[in-house]
Amino acid sequence: MAAPYELRIYGDPVLKAPSTKVTAVTQSLRTLANDMIDTMYASRGVGLAGPQIGVRKQIFVYDAGDGPHTMLNPEIADAQGTWEFEEGCLSVPKLYFAFERPRTILFRGMDLDEKPVEFRVEGYLARILQHETDHLCGTLILDRLSTEQRQSALRTLRMREAT
Ligand code: ZN
C-alpha cells in the first residue's frame, strides 16, 4: 500500500511551527488519523505527528507494539527520572542519537471519542509519547541533543543536501 501522505523532512518550516488544538473529532479527522497510521506503517515508523505530513493540528499516531493508537491535544503533565536511549525520527531520516529523556511521564490527551485520557507510563512508550508531543510544539530531536551531537548531525544533513 502506498503511503497517502508524503513525509515532511528536516528543513521544512512546518516542522518548526506549533500546532493548534483539536476542538472536535469530525469524520475528516478520523480519516486523517487512518491515513496517518497508513503513512506511519509505510514509513516503518513507530509514531507520526501532524506536522510531519504538513498538518498543523495536535494529533499523532503511534504503535509501541500493541497496534495503532491516536492521541489528540497531548500534554506531558509530569516527568520523572532519566533514561538514555537511541532515538530516530522519520523527518530526520537515517540518523539516530542516544540522549536522555525522562523515564516516567504522566500523559494527558484526548482520544478519538473526545474523551480525556490520562495515564502514567515509562520506558519505550513514554519515549514515543514525548517524541510525538515534541513535534506538536515544533521541537525536533535535533533540539534535544548536546551541542556536539547537534553540530555533527547538522554537518551530516548539510552534506546530504549538497549531494
Ligand atoms: Zn519524529
CSV table of C-alpha atoms and ligand atoms in Angstrom, one decimal:
chain,number,residue,atom,x,y,z
A,1,MET,CA,0.0,0.0,0.0
A,2,ALA,CA,1.3,3.4,-0.9
A,3,ALA,CA,1.6,6.0,1.8
A,4,PRO,CA,-1.2,8.5,1.4
A,5,TYR,CA,1.0,11.4,2.6
A,6,GLU,CA,4.5,12.4,1.8
A,7,LEU,CA,6.7,12.9,4.8
A,8,ARG,CA,8.0,16.4,5.6
A,9,ILE,CA,11.7,16.3,6.1
A,10,TYR,CA,14.1,18.5,8.3
A,11,GLY,CA,14.3,22.0,6.7
A,12,ASP,CA,10.6,22.2,6.1
A,13,PRO,CA,9.3,25.1,8.2
A,14,VAL,CA,6.1,23.3,9.1
A,15,LEU,CA,8.2,21.1,11.4
A,16,LYS,CA,9.2,24.1,13.5
A,17,ALA,CA,5.6,25.5,13.8
A,18,PRO,CA,3.4,24.9,16.8
A,19,SER,CA,0.2,23.0,16.1
A,20,THR,CA,-3.3,24.1,17.1
A,21,LYS,CA,-5.6,22.1,19.4
A,22,VAL,CA,-8.3,19.8,18.0
A,23,THR,CA,-11.7,21.0,19.2
A,24,ALA,CA,-14.0,18.4,17.7
A,25,VAL,CA,-13.5,14.9,16.2
A,26,THR,CA,-15.0,15.1,12.8
A,27,GLN,CA,-15.2,12.4,10.1
A,28,SER,CA,-12.4,14.1,8.2
A,29,LEU,CA,-10.2,14.0,11.4
A,30,ARG,CA,-10.9,10.2,11.7
A,31,THR,CA,-9.9,9.8,8.0
A,32,LEU,CA,-6.8,11.8,8.7
A,33,ALA,CA,-5.9,9.6,11.7
A,34,ASN,CA,-6.3,6.4,9.5
A,35,ASP,CA,-4.2,8.0,6.7
A,36,MET,CA,-1.5,8.9,9.3
A,37,ILE,CA,-1.5,5.3,10.6
A,38,ASP,CA,-1.0,4.0,7.0
A,39,THR,CA,1.7,6.6,6.4
A,40,MET,CA,3.5,5.6,9.6
A,41,TYR,CA,3.5,1.9,8.8
A,42,ALA,CA,4.5,2.5,5.1
A,43,SER,CA,7.5,4.5,6.5
A,44,ARG,CA,8.3,1.8,9.1
A,45,GLY,CA,7.9,4.3,12.0
A,46,VAL,CA,6.6,3.8,15.5
A,47,GLY,CA,5.0,7.3,15.6
A,48,LEU,CA,3.9,10.1,13.3
A,49,ALA,CA,2.7,13.6,14.2
A,50,GLY,CA,0.6,16.0,12.2
A,51,PRO,CA,3.4,18.5,11.2
A,52,GLN,CA,5.3,15.5,9.7
A,53,ILE,CA,2.7,15.4,6.9
A,54,GLY,CA,2.2,19.2,6.8
A,55,VAL,CA,-0.9,19.2,9.1
A,56,ARG,CA,-0.6,21.7,11.9
A,57,LYS,CA,-3.1,20.0,14.3
A,58,GLN,CA,-2.4,18.5,17.6
A,59,ILE,CA,-2.7,14.9,16.5
A,60,PHE,CA,-0.3,12.0,16.5
A,61,VAL,CA,-0.5,8.3,15.9
A,62,TYR,CA,1.8,5.6,17.3
A,63,ASP,CA,2.3,1.9,17.7
A,64,ALA,CA,4.6,0.7,20.6
A,65,GLY,CA,4.0,-2.9,19.6
A,66,ASP,CA,0.3,-3.4,20.5
A,67,GLY,CA,-1.4,-1.9,17.5
A,68,PRO,CA,-2.1,1.7,16.3
A,69,HIS,CA,-3.4,4.4,18.6
A,70,THR,CA,-4.3,8.0,18.0
A,71,MET,CA,-3.8,10.9,20.5
A,72,LEU,CA,-5.1,14.4,20.3
A,73,ASN,CA,-4.1,17.5,22.3
A,74,PRO,CA,-1.3,15.8,24.2
A,75,GLU,CA,0.4,17.1,27.3
A,76,ILE,CA,3.2,15.8,29.4
A,77,ALA,CA,1.8,16.7,32.8
A,78,ASP,CA,4.6,15.2,34.9
A,79,ALA,CA,8.0,13.7,34.2
A,80,GLN,CA,10.4,11.7,36.4
A,81,GLY,CA,13.8,10.0,36.2
A,82,THR,CA,16.0,9.9,33.2
A,83,TRP,CA,16.6,7.3,30.5
A,84,GLU,CA,19.2,7.4,27.7
A,85,PHE,CA,18.0,5.6,24.6
A,86,GLU,CA,18.9,5.7,20.9
A,87,GLU,CA,16.2,7.6,19.1
A,88,GLY,CA,15.4,8.4,15.4
A,89,CYS,CA,12.8,10.4,13.6
A,90,LEU,CA,11.1,9.9,10.2
A,91,SER,CA,11.6,13.6,9.5
A,92,VAL,CA,15.4,13.3,10.2
A,93,PRO,CA,15.9,10.2,8.1
A,94,LYS,CA,18.6,7.6,8.9
A,95,LEU,CA,20.1,9.5,11.9
A,96,TYR,CA,20.0,8.0,15.4
A,97,PHE,CA,21.1,9.7,18.6
A,98,ALA,CA,21.5,8.4,22.1
A,99,PHE,CA,20.2,11.0,24.5
A,100,GLU,CA,18.3,11.4,27.8
A,101,ARG,CA,14.7,12.0,28.3
A,102,PRO,CA,12.5,11.5,31.4
A,103,ARG,CA,11.8,7.8,32.1
A,104,THR,CA,8.3,8.1,33.5
A,105,ILE,CA,5.6,10.5,32.4
A,106,LEU,CA,2.1,11.4,33.3
A,107,PHE,CA,0.5,11.7,29.9
A,108,ARG,CA,-2.8,13.6,29.2
A,109,GLY,CA,-4.7,14.0,26.0
A,110,MET,CA,-7.9,13.3,24.2
A,111,ASP,CA,-9.0,10.1,22.2
A,112,LEU,CA,-11.0,9.9,19.0
A,113,ASP,CA,-14.2,9.7,21.1
A,114,GLU,CA,-13.4,13.1,22.5
A,115,LYS,CA,-12.8,11.6,25.9
A,116,PRO,CA,-9.9,12.8,28.1
A,117,VAL,CA,-7.2,10.2,28.7
A,118,GLU,CA,-4.6,10.2,31.4
A,119,PHE,CA,-2.1,7.6,32.2
A,120,ARG,CA,1.4,7.2,33.7
A,121,VAL,CA,3.8,5.2,31.5
A,122,GLU,CA,7.5,4.5,31.4
A,123,GLY,CA,10.3,3.4,29.1
A,124,TYR,CA,9.8,2.9,25.4
A,125,LEU,CA,6.1,4.1,25.3
A,126,ALA,CA,6.9,7.1,27.4
A,127,ARG,CA,9.7,7.9,25.0
A,128,ILE,CA,7.4,7.7,21.9
A,129,LEU,CA,4.8,9.9,23.5
A,130,GLN,CA,7.3,12.5,24.5
A,131,HIS,CA,8.8,12.5,21.0
A,132,GLU,CA,5.5,12.9,19.3
A,133,THR,CA,4.3,15.6,21.7
A,134,ASP,CA,7.5,17.5,21.0
A,135,HIS,CA,6.6,17.5,17.2
A,136,LEU,CA,3.3,19.4,18.0
A,137,CYS,CA,5.4,22.1,19.8
A,138,GLY,CA,7.7,22.4,16.8
A,139,THR,CA,10.5,20.6,18.6
A,140,LEU,CA,12.7,18.0,16.8
A,141,ILE,CA,15.2,15.5,18.3
A,142,LEU,CA,17.9,17.8,17.0
A,143,ASP,CA,16.7,20.4,19.6
A,144,ARG,CA,17.2,17.8,22.3
A,145,LEU,CA,20.8,16.9,21.5
A,146,SER,CA,24.1,18.0,23.1
A,147,THR,CA,25.9,20.8,21.2
A,148,GLU,CA,28.4,18.3,19.9
A,149,GLN,CA,25.8,15.8,18.7
A,150,ARG,CA,23.8,18.6,17.1
A,151,GLN,CA,26.7,20.0,15.2
A,152,SER,CA,27.7,16.6,13.9
A,153,ALA,CA,24.0,15.9,12.9
A,154,LEU,CA,23.8,19.3,11.1
A,155,ARG,CA,27.0,18.6,9.2
A,156,THR,CA,25.6,15.3,8.0
A,157,LEU,CA,22.4,16.9,6.9
A,158,ARG,CA,24.2,19.6,5.0
A,159,MET,CA,26.4,17.1,3.3
A,160,ARG,CA,23.3,15.2,2.2
A,161,GLU,CA,21.7,18.4,0.8
A,162,ALA,CA,24.9,19.1,-1.2
A,163,THR,CA,24.8,15.7,-2.9
B,1,ZN,ZN,9.8,12.5,14.9
